[in-house]
Short mmCIF file of C-alpha atoms and ligand atoms in Angstrom, two decimals:
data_model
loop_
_atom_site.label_atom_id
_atom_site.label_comp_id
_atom_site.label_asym_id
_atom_site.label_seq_id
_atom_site.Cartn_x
_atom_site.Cartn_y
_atom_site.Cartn_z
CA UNK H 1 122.71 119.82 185.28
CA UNK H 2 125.40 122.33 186.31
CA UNK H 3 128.26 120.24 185.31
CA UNK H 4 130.44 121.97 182.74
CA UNK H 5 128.73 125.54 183.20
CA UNK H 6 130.54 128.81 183.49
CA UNK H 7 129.17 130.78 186.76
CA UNK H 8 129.92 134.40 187.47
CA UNK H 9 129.25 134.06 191.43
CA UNK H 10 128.94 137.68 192.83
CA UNK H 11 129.19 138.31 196.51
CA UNK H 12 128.46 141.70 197.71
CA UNK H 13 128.29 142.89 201.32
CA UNK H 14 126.13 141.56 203.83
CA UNK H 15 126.54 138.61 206.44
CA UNK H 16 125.09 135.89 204.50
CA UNK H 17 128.50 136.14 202.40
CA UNK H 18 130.26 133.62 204.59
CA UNK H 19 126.79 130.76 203.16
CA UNK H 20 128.13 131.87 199.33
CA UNK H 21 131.18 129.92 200.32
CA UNK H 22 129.33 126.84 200.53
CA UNK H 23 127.52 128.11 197.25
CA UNK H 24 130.94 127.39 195.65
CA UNK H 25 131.31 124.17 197.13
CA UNK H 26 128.30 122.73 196.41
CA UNK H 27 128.47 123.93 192.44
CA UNK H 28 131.77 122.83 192.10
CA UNK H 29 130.99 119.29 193.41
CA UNK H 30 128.35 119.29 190.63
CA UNK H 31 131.18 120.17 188.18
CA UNK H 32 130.62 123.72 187.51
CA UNK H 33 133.48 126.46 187.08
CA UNK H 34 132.82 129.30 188.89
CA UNK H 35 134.23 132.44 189.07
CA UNK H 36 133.72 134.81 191.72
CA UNK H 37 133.13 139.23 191.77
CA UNK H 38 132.93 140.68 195.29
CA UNK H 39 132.37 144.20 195.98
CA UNK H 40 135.18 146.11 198.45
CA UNK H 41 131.87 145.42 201.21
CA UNK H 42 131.87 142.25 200.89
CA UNK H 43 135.80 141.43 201.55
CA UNK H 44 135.10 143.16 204.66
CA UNK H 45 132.82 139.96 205.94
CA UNK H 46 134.41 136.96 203.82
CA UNK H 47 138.61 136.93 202.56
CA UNK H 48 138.62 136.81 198.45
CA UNK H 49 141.48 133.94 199.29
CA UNK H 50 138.62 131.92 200.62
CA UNK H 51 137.05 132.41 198.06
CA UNK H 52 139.90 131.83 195.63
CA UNK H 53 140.37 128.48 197.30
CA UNK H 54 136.86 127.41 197.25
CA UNK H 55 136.69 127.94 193.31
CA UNK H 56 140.42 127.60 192.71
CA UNK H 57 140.17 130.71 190.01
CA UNK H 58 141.26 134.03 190.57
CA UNK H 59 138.86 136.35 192.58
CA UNK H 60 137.99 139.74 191.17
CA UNK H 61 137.23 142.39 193.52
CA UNK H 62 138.81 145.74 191.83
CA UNK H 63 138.32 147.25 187.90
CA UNK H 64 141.70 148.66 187.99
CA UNK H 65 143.71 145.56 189.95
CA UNK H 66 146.70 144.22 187.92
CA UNK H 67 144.70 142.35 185.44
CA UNK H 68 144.59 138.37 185.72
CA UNK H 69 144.50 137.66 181.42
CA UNK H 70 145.49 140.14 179.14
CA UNK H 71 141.46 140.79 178.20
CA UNK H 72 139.64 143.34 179.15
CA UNK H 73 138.60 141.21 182.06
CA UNK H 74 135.09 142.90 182.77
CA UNK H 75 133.61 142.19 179.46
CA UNK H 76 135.75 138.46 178.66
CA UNK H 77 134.33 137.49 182.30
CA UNK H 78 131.03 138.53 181.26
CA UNK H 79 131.15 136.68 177.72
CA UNK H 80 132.26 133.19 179.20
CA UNK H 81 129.31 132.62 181.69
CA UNK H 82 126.61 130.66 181.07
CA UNK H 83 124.59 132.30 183.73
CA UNK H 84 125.08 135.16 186.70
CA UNK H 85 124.08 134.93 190.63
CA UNK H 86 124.33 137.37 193.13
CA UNK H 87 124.44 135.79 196.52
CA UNK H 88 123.87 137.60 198.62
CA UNK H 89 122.49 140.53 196.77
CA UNK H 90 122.34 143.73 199.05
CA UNK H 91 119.75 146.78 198.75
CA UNK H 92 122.20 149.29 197.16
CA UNK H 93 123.65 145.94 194.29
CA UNK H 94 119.55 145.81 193.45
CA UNK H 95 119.04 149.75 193.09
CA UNK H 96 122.39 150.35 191.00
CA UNK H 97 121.27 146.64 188.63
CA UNK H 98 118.33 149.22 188.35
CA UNK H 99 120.00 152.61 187.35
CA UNK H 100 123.10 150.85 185.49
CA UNK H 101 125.40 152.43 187.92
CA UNK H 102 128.73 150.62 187.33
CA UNK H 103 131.32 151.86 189.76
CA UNK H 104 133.21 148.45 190.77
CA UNK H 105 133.72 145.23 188.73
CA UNK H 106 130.55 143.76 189.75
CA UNK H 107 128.34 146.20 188.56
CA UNK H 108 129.97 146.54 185.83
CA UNK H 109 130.25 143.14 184.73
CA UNK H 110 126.43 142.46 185.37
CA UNK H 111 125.88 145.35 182.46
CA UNK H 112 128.06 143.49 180.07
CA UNK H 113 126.50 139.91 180.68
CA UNK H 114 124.45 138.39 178.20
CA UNK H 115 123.21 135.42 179.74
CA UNK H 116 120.49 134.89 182.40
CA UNK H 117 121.03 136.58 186.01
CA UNK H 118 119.80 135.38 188.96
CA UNK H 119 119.81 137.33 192.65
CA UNK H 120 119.38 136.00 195.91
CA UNK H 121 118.15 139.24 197.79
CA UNK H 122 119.78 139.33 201.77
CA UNK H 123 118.82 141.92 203.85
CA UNK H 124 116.64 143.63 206.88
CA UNK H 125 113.07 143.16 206.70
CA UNK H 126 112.38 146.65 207.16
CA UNK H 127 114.77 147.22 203.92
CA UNK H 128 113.62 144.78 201.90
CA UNK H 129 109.78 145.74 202.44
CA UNK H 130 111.10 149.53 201.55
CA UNK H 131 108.94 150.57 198.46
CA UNK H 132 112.25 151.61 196.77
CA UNK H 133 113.82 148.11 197.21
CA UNK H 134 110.50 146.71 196.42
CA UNK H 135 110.28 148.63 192.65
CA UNK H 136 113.61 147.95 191.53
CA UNK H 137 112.83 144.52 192.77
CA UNK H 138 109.69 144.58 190.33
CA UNK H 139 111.85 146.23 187.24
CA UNK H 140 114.20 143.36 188.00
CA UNK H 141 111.85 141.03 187.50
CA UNK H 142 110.01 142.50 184.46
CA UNK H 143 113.77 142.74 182.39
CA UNK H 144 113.91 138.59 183.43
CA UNK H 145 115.81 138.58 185.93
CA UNK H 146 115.18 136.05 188.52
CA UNK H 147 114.91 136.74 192.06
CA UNK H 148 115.27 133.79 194.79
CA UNK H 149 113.59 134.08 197.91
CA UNK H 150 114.21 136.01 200.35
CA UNK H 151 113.85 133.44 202.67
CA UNK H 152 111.72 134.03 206.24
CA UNK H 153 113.50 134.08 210.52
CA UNK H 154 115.75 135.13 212.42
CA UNK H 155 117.80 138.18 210.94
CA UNK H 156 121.69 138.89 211.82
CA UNK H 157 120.09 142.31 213.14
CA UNK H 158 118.40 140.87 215.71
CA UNK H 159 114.92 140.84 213.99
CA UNK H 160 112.43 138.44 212.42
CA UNK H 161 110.85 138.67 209.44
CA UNK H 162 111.79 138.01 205.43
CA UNK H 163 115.26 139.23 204.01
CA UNK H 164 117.09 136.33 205.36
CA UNK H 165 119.28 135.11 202.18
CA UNK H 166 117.93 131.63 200.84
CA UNK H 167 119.34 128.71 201.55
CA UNK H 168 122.62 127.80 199.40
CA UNK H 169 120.99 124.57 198.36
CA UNK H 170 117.31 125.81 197.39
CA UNK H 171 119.87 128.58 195.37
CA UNK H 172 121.14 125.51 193.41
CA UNK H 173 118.04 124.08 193.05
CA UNK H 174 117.01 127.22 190.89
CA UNK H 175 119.80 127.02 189.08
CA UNK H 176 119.50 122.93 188.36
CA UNK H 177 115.80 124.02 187.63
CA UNK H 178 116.45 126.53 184.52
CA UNK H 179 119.03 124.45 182.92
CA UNK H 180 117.29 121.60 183.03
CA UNK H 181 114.29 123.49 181.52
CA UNK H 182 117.08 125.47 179.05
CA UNK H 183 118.34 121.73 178.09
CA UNK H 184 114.99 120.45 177.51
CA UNK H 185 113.96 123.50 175.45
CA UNK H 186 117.26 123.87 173.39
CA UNK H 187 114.93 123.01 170.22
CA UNK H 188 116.20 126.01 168.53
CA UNK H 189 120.41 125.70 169.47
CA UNK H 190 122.56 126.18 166.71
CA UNK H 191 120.05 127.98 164.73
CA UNK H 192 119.61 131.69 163.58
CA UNK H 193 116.75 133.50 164.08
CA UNK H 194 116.18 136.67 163.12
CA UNK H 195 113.48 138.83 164.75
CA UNK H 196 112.17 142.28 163.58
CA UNK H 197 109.83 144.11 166.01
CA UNK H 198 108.43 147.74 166.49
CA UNK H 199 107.19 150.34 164.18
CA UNK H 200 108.88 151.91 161.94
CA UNK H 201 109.32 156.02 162.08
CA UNK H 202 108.91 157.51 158.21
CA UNK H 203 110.71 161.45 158.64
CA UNK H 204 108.44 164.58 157.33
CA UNK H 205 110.98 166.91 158.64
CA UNK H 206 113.46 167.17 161.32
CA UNK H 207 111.00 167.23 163.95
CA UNK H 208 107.79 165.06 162.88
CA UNK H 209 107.29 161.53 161.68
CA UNK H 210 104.74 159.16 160.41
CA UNK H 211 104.15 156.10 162.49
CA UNK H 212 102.41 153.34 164.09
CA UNK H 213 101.30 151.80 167.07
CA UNK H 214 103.62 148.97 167.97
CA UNK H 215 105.28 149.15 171.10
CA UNK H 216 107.83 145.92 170.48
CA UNK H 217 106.01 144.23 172.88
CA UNK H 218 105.20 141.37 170.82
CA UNK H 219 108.88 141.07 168.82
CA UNK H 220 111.00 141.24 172.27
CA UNK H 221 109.07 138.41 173.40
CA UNK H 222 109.34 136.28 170.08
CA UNK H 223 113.13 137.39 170.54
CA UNK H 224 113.01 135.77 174.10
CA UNK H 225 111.72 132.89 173.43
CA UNK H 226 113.98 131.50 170.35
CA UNK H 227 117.11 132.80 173.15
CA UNK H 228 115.57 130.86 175.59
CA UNK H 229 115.04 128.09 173.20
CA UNK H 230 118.91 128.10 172.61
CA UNK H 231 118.95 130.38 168.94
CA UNK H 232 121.26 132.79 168.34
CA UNK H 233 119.06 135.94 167.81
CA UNK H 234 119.52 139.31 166.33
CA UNK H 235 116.89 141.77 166.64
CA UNK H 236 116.43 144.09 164.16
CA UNK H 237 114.47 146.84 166.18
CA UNK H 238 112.69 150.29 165.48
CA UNK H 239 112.58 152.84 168.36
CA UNK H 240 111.23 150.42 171.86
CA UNK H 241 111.31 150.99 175.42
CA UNK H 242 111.22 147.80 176.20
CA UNK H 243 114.33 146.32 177.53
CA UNK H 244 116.39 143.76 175.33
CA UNK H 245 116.17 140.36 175.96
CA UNK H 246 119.03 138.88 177.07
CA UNK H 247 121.48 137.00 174.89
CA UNK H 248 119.71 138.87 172.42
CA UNK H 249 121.72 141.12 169.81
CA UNK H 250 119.91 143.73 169.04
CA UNK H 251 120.20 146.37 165.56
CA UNK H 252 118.56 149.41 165.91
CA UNK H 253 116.93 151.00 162.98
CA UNK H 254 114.32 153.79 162.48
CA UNK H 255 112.95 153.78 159.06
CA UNK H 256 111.42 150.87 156.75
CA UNK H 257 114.18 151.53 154.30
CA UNK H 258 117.18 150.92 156.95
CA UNK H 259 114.93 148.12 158.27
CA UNK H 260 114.85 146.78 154.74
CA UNK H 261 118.52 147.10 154.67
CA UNK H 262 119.84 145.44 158.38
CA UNK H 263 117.56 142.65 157.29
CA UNK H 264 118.74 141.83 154.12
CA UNK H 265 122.18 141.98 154.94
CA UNK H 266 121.59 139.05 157.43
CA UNK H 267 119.04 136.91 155.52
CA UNK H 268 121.60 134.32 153.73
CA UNK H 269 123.07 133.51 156.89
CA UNK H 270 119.49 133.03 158.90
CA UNK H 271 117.98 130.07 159.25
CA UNK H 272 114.55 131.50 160.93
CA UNK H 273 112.98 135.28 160.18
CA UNK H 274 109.97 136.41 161.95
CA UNK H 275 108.89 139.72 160.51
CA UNK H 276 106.26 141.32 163.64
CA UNK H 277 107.30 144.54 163.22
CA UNK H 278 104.58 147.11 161.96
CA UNK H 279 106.13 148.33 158.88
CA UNK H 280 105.36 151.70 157.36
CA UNK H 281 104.19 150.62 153.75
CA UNK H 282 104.40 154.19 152.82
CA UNK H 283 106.95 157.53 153.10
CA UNK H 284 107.16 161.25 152.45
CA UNK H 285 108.69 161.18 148.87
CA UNK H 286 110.22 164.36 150.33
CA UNK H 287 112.27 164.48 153.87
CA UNK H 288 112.48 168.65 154.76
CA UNK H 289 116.00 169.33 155.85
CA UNK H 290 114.41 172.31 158.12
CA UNK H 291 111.47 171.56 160.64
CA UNK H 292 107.75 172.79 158.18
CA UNK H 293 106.33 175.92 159.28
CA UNK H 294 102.93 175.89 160.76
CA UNK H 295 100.25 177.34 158.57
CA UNK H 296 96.36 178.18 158.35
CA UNK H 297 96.44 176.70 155.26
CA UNK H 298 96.09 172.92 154.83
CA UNK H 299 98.93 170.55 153.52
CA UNK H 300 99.11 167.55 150.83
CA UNK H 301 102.07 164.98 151.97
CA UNK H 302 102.59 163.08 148.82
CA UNK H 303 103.84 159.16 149.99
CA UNK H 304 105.44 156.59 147.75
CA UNK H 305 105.07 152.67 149.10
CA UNK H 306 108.36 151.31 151.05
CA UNK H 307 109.75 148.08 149.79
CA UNK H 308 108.19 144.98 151.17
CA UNK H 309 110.84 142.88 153.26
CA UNK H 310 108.86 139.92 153.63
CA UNK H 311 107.78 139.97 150.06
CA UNK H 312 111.51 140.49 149.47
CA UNK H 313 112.17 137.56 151.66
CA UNK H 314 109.49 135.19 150.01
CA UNK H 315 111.62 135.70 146.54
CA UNK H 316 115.13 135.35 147.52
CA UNK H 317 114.18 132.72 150.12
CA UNK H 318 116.33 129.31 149.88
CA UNK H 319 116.23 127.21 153.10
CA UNK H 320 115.15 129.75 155.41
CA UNK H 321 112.06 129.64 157.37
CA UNK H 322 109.95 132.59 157.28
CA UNK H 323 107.30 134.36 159.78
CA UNK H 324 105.18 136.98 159.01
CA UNK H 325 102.27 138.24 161.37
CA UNK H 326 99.38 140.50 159.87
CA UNK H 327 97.83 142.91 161.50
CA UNK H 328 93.75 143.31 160.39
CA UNK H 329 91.06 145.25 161.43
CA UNK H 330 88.39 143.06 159.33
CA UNK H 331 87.84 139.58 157.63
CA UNK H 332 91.27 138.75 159.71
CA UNK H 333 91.55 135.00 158.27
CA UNK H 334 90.78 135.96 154.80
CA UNK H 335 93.21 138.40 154.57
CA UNK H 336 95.71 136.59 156.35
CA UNK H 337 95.47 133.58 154.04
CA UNK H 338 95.56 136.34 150.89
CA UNK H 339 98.75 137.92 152.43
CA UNK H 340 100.18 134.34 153.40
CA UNK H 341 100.15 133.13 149.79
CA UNK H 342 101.37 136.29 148.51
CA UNK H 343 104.14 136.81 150.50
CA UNK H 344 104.98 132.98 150.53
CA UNK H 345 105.46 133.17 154.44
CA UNK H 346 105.78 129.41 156.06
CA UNK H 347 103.97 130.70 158.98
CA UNK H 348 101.43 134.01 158.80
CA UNK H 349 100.19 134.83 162.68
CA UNK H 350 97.05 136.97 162.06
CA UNK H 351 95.55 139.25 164.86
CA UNK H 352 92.61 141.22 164.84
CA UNK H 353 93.70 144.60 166.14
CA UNK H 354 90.30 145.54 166.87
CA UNK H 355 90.39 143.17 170.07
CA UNK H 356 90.47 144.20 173.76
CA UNK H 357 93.40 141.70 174.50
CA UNK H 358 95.11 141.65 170.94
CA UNK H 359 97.47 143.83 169.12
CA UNK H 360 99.26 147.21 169.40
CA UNK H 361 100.78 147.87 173.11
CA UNK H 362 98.86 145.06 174.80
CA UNK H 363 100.70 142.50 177.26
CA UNK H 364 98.36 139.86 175.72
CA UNK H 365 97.55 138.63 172.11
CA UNK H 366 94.60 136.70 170.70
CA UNK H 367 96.03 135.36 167.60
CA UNK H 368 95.28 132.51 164.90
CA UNK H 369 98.51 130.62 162.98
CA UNK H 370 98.24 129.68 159.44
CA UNK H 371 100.47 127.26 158.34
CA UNK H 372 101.65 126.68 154.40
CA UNK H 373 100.04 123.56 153.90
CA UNK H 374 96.99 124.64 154.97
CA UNK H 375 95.91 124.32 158.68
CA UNK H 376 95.14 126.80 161.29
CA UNK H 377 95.62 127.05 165.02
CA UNK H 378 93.15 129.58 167.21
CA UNK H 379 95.28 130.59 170.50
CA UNK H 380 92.83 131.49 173.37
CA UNK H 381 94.52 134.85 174.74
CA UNK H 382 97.64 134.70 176.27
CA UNK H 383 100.76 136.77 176.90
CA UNK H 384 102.87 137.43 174.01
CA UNK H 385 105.69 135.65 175.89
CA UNK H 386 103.78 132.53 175.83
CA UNK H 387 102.43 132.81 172.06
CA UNK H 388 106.08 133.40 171.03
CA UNK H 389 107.24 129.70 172.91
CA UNK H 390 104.14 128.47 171.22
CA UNK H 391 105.97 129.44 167.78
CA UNK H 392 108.78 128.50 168.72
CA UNK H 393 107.35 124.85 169.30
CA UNK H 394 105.39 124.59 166.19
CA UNK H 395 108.64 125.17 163.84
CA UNK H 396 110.90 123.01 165.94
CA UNK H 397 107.75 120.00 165.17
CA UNK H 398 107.61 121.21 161.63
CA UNK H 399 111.55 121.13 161.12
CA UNK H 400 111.68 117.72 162.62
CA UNK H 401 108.96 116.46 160.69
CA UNK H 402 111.49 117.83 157.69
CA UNK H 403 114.07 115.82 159.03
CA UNK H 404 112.32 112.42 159.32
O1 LIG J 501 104.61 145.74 168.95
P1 LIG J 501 103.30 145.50 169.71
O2 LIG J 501 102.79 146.76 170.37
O3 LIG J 501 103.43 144.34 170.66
O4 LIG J 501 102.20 145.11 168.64
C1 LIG J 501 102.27 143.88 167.98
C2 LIG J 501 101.84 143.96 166.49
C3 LIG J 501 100.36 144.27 166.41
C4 LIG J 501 102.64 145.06 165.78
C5 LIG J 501 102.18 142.56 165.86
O5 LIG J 501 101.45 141.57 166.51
C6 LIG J 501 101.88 142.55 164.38
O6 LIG J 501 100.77 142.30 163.94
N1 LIG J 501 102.92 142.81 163.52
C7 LIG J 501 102.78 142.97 162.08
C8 LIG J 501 102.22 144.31 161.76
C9 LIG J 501 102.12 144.56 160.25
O7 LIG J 501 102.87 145.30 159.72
O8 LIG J 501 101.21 143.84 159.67
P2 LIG J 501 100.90 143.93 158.05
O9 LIG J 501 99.69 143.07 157.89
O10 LIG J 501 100.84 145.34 157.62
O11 LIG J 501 102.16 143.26 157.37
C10 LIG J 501 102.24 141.85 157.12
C11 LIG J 501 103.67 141.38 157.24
O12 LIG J 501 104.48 142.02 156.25
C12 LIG J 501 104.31 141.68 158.58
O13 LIG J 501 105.09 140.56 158.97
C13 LIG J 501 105.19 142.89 158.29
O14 LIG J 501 106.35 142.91 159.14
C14 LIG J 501 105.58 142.66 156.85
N2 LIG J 501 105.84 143.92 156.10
C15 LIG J 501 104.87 144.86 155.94
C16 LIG J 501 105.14 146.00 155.21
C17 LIG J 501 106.42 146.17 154.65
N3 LIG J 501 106.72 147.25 153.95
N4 LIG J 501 107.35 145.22 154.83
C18 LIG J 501 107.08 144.11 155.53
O15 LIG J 501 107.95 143.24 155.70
#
């Protein structure tokens, strides 16, 4: 599974450093390339020429060292792996992954990579069980990054407990694990996807808006899961807090207009668009250059309708495969099937709004798919994450039912 993959092995300071040696070994005998980052703390337990001999690459421990290529070796490092593990991952390597401190080469690097990281935690019990190290653990986690272990005994401090690095070979494991998952759902590689997500702002004046509920929530995870399915993505996004998935490329956009513009620039060379973002249909016909002074008296906004994108999309279309999602409040098949026909999506994903469980800001969607020739298919609840793989299923079936 490993054989021919690019990984960025980073080693920071703690005693387990001496196992990520055998790391090496055993993921070069599988025919990997790896290419280590250690922090100036962990030289102090392990050489970098051991390491340099163990993955016969050059060893990069310092941003400013005498570079080893003539790239700007942080971010070409961080562009050629296939996937990232810190082993073993110390307290302060979690907290600054956190903040986006990047003060050495390995910090750094980990904010330029693109591709999945995974971090083998190695430390006291005491500090590991510290809520501190146990929230950035959790904001790890919820940005998909996957944490191994830590694995339970006898501690290089003297005590027992968890913290104990895992073991190099269940740290392979994991790794065999997700790309023999990634492999199996590559459905979507080669293919462009483009994703729209969040609501769009429309400007009254410098200070106030008009917008909508939508968090993102549901058009990060659709963006996830055609990356994880091996498609190159590009997000077109209106203001989110939620945190880019990665591999991801994300375009950030405000209004329905510039939304309207990022997206058509890209459509001729897509091969997928899903359109969940809550788009404003309407805007102030007039934008005040100075913020509106507050009155007694009462004030008329006068709105004109935005363009449509998907409606766009349905007329230019050619080959390109297109996903809308509607968002109703009553008769939600009927007027998904109306709004499916009119704006000649392939795939319309209707949700009732109304819903505990569904829509705007949830974790979770109840939603129904209605395909073009027809048929329908009721999800039970479930995270967005998982209705977005579900998509991602159904078109692969449909396009190789194209195929045949
Ligand atoms: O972001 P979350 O908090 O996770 O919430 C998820 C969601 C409720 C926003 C999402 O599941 C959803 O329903 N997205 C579509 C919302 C919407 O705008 O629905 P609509 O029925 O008004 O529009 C139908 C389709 O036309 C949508 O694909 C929309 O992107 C598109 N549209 C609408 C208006 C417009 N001017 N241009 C468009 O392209």
């Amino acid at each position: 599974m490993l054989s021919g993959k690019t990984i960025l092995l980073g080693v920071t300071g703690g005693i387990a450093a001496y196992k990520s040696v055998e790391i090496v070994s055993r993921l070069r005998k599988q025919g990997a390339e790896v290419y280590v980052v250690m922090t100036k703390a962990a030289t102090e337990f392990v050489t970098p020429l051991t390491f340099r001999s163990m993955s016969a690459n050059p060893v990069y421990t310092s941003l400013f060292e005498e570079p080893k290529t003539w790239n700007i070796e942080h971010i070409s490092l961080a562009e050629q792996v296939d996937a990232s593990l810190i082993a073993p991952a110390t307290a302060n390597i979690l907290a600054k992954m956190v903040t986006g401190i990047s003060d050495d080469f390995l910090s750094t690097v980990l904010l330029a990579v693109r591709t999945p990281i995974f971090v083998a935690p190695a430390m006291n019990h005491a500090m590991y069980h510290h809520p501190a190290t146990q929230k950035n653990l959790e904001i790890l986690r919820e940005r998909d990054i996957r944490i191994i272990g830590p694995a339970q005994g006898f501690q290089a401090c003297g005590s027992e407990g968890d913290g104990r690095m895992s073991e190099p070979q269940d740290i392979i494991n994991v790794l065999e694990d997700y790309f023999s998952q990634s492999r199996q759902n590559r459905y979507m590689s080669g293919k462009k996807v483009l994703v729209t997500a969040g609501g769009t702002r429309e400007p009254i004046d410098p200070v106030r808006y008009i917008g909508n509920f939508s968090t993102g929530k549901m058009g990060y995870a659709v963006a996830q899961a055609f990356a994880e399915a091996g498609a190159q993505v590009t997000l077109v996004s209106a203001p989110s807090e939620i945190a880019v998935p990665s591999g991801v490329e994300v375009v950030s956009i405000s209004t329905a207009e510039e939304m309207y513009t990022e997206v058509l620039r890209r459509f001729p060379e897509q091969d997928i668009v899903i359109k969940a973002a809550a788009v404003a249909d309407y805007r102030p016909v007039v934008r005040e250059t100075q913020k509106m002074k507050k009155s007694n008296q009462s004030v008329r906004l006068e709105l004109v309708p935005n363009p449509d994108i998907l409606t766009t999309l349905g007329q230019k279309k050619q080959e390109q495969f297109l996903v809308g999602f509607a968002a109703e409040t009553q008769n939600p098949l009927d007027n998904g099937w109306e709004k499916m026909k009119r704006k000649k999506a392939d795939i319309l994903i209707v949700n009732d709004v109304t819903l505990p469980g569904a829509g705007f800001g949830t974790d979770t969607n109840i939603v129904t798919f209605l395909f073009a020739d027809g048929r329908r298919r009721d999800l039970p609840q479930m995270s967005k994450l998982e209705i977005a793989r579900q998509l991602v299923e159904e078109i692969a079936h449909l396009k190789s039912k194209t195929k045949e």
